[in-house]
CSV table of C-alpha atoms in Angstrom, one decimal:
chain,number,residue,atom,x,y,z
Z,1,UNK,CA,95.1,120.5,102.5
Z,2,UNK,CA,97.1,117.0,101.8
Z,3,UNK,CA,98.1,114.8,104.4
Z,4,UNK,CA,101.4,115.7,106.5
Z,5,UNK,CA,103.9,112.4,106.4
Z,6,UNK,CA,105.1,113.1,109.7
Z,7,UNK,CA,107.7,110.1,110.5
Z,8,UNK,CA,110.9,111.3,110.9
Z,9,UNK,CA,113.1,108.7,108.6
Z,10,UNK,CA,116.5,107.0,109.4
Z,11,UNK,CA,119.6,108.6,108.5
Z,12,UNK,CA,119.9,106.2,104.9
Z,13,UNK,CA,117.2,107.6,102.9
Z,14,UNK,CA,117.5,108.2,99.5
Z,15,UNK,CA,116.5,110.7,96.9
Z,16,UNK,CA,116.6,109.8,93.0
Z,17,UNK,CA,116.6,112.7,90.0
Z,18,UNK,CA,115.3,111.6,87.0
Z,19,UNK,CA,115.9,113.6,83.7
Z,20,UNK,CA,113.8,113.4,80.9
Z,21,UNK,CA,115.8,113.8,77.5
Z,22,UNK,CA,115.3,113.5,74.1
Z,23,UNK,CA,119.1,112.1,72.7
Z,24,UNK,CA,119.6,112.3,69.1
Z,25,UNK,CA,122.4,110.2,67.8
Z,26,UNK,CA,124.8,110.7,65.4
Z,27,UNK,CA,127.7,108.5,64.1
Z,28,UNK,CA,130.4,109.6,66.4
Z,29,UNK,CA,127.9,110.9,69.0
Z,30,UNK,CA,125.0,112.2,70.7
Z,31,UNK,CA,123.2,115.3,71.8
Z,32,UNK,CA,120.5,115.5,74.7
Z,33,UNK,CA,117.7,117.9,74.9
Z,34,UNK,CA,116.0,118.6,78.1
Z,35,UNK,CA,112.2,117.3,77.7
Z,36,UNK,CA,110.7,118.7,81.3
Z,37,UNK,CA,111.6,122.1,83.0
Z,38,UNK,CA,112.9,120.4,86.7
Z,39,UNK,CA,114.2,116.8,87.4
Z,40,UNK,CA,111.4,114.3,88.5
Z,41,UNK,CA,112.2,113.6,92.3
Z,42,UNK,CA,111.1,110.7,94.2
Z,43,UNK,CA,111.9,110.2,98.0
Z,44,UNK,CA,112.3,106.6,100.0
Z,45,UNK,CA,112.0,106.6,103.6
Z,46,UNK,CA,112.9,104.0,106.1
Z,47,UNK,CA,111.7,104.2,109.2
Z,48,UNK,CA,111.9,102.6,112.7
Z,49,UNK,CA,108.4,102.9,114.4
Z,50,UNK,CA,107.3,102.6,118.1
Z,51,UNK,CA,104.1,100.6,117.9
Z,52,UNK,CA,102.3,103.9,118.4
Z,53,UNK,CA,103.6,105.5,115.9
Z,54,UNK,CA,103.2,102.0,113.0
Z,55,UNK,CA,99.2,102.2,114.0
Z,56,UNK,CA,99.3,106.1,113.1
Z,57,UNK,CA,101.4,105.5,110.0
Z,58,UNK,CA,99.5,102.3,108.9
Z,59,UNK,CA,96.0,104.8,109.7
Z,60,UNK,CA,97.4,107.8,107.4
Z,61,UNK,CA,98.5,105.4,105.0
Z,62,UNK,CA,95.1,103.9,104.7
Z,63,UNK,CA,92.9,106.8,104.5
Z,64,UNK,CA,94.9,108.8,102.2
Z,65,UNK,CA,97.7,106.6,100.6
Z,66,UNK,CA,96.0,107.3,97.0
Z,67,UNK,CA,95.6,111.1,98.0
Z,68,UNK,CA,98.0,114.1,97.8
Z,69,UNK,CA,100.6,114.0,100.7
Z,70,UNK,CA,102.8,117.1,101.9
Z,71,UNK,CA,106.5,115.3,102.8
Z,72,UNK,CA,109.1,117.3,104.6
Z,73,UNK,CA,112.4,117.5,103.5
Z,74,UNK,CA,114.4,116.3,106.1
Z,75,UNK,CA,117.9,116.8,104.7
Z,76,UNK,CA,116.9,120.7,104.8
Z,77,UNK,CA,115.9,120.7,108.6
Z,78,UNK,CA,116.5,123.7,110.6
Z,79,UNK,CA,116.0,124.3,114.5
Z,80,UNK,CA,113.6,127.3,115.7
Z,81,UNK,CA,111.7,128.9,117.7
Z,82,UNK,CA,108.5,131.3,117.4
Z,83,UNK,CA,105.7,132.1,119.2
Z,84,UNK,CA,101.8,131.6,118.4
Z,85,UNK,CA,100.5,133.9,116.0
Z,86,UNK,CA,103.7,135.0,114.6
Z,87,UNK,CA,103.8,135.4,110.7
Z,88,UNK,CA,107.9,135.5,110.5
Z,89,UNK,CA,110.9,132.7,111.3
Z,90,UNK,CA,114.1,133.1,111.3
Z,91,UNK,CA,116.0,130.8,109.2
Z,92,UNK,CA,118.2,130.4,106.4
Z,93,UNK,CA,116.7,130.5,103.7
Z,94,UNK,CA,120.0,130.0,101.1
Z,95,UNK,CA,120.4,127.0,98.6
Z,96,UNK,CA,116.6,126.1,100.2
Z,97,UNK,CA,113.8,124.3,98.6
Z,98,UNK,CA,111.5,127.0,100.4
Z,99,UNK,CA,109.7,128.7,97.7
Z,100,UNK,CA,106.5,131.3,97.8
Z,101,UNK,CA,103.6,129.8,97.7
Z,102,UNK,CA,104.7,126.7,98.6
Z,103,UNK,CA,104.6,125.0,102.4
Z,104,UNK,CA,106.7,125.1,105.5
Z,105,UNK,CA,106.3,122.4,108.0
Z,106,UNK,CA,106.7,123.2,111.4
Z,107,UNK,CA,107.7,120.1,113.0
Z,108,UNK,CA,108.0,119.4,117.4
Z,109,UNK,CA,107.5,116.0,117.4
Z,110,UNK,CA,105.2,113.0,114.9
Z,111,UNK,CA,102.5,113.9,116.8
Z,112,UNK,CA,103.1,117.8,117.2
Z,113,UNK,CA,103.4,119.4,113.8
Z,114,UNK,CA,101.8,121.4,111.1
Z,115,UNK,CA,101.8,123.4,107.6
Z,116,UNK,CA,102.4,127.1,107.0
Z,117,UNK,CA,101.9,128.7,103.5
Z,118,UNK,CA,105.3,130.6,102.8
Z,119,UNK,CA,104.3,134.2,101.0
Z,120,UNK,CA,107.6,136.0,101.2
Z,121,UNK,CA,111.3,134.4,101.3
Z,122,UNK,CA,113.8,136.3,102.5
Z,123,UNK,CA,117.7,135.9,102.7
Z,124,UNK,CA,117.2,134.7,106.5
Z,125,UNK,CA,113.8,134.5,107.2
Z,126,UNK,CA,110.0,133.5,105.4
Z,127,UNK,CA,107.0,135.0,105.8
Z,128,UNK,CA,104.4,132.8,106.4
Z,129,UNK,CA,100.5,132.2,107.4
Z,130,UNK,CA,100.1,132.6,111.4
Z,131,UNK,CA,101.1,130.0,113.7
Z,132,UNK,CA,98.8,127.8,115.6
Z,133,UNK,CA,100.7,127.1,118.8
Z,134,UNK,CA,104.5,127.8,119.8
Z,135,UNK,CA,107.5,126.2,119.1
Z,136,UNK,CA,110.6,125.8,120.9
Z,137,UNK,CA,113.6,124.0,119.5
Z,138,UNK,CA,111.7,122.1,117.2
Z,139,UNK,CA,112.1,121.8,113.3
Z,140,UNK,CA,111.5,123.6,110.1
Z,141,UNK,CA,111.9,122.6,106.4
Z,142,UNK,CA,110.7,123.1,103.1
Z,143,UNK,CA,107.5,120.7,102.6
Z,144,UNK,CA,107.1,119.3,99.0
Z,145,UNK,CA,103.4,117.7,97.7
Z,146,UNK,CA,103.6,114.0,96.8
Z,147,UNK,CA,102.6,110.7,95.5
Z,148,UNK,CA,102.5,107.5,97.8
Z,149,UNK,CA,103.8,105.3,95.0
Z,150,UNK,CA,103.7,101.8,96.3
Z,151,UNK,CA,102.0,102.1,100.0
Z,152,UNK,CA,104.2,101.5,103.2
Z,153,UNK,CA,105.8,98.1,103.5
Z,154,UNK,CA,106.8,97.2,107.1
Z,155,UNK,CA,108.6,94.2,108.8
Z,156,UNK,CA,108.3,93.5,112.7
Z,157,UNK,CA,111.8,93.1,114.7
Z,158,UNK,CA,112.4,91.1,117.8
Z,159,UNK,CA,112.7,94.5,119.3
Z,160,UNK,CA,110.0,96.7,120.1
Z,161,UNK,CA,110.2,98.6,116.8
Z,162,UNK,CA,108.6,97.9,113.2
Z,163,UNK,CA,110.8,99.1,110.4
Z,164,UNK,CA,108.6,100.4,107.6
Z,165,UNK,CA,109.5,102.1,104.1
Z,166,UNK,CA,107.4,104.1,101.8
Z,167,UNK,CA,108.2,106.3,98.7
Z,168,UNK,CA,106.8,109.5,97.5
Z,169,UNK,CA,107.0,111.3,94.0
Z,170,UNK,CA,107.3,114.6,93.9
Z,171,UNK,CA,105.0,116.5,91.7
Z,172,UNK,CA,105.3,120.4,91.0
Z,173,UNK,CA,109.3,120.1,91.1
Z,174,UNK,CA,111.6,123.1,90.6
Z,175,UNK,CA,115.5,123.2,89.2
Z,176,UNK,CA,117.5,124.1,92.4
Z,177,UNK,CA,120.6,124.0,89.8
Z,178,UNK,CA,122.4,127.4,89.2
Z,179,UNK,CA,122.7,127.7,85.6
Z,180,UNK,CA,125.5,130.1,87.0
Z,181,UNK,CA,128.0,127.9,87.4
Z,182,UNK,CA,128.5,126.2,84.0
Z,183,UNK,CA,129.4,127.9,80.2
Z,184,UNK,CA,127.3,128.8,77.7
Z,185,UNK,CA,126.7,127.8,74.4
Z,186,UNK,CA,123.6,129.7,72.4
Z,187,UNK,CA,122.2,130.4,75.5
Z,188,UNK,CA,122.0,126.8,76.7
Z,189,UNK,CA,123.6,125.5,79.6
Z,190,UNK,CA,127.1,123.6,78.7
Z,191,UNK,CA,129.2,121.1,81.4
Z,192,UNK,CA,132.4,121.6,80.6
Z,193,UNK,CA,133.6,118.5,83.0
Z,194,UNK,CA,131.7,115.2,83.2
């Protein structure tokens, strides 16, 4: 199983969605054709670290920063609360990046945390592997496998904190987009306003 990034980032990070296209061009204009089936997606994290948590960031980072890594998506964070052994959370599950298959993480604190495989989502709740302890109040979210593309960078403050940043690409990314919501033209999705 890859390695959980389990740092909880600063309110400012930043997703990016790439689109791969193939334009042709014409005189007057120009016409795009998707190239990939799902946006590339890369995350950047900035984080403010207690000592203890920079030497178990900078120890993850060095034994698996060229590996697979699982990252939660924080922006999608939930709050509940199950018991050891259960195979079902409530949550919602609507507009979600939680997909079967895929993983939840389970998330109490950076040092109290793991992965469930999700194989049923329901309207308000998954289905997933057991649980290995119990959680009260603590976090859920969709988990998404990644690329450490440049390492963690990290600056010491005159505080007691380090601020370090690291960015993931996604791999294995899905549409989220409702092809619902726009026209059609020959069966292909058309924006009627930019």
């Amino acid at each position: 199983m890859p390695t959980v990034w389990p740092f909880i980032p600063r309110d400012e990070f930043a997703e990016t969605l790439v689109w791969s296209a193939d334009t042709l061009r014409a005189y007057s204009a120009e016409q795009r054709f998707k190239i990939g089936k799902a946006p590339r997606q890369r995350l950047n994290f900035d984080h403010a670290l207690s000592p203890r948590q920079y030497q178990r960031a900078r120890l993850l980072m060095y034994n698996g920063a060229a590996s697979e890594w699982v990252v939660p998506l924080w922006y999608e964070k939930q709050t509940f609360t199950a018991s050891s052994g259960a195979t079902s959370i409530t949550c919602t599950t609507t507009y979600s990046d939680f997909r079967v298959a895929g993983v939840a993480v389970l998330w109490q604190d950076a040092e109290t945390y793991e992965t469930v495989t999700i194989s049923a989502v329901g309207g308000s709740s998954l289905t997933v592997s057991a649980l290995s302890r119990t959680y009260t109040g603590a976090l859920i979210m969709p988990g998404v496998q990644a690329y450490c593309v440049d390492g963690m960078s990290a600056e010491r403050s005159v505080d007691d904190y380090v601020f370090a940043s690291v960015e993931f690409k996604v791999f294995g990314n899905a549409d989220l987009a409702d092809g619902g919501l726009y026209g059609s033209y020959r069966s292909h999705p058309v924006i009627s306003d930019a």
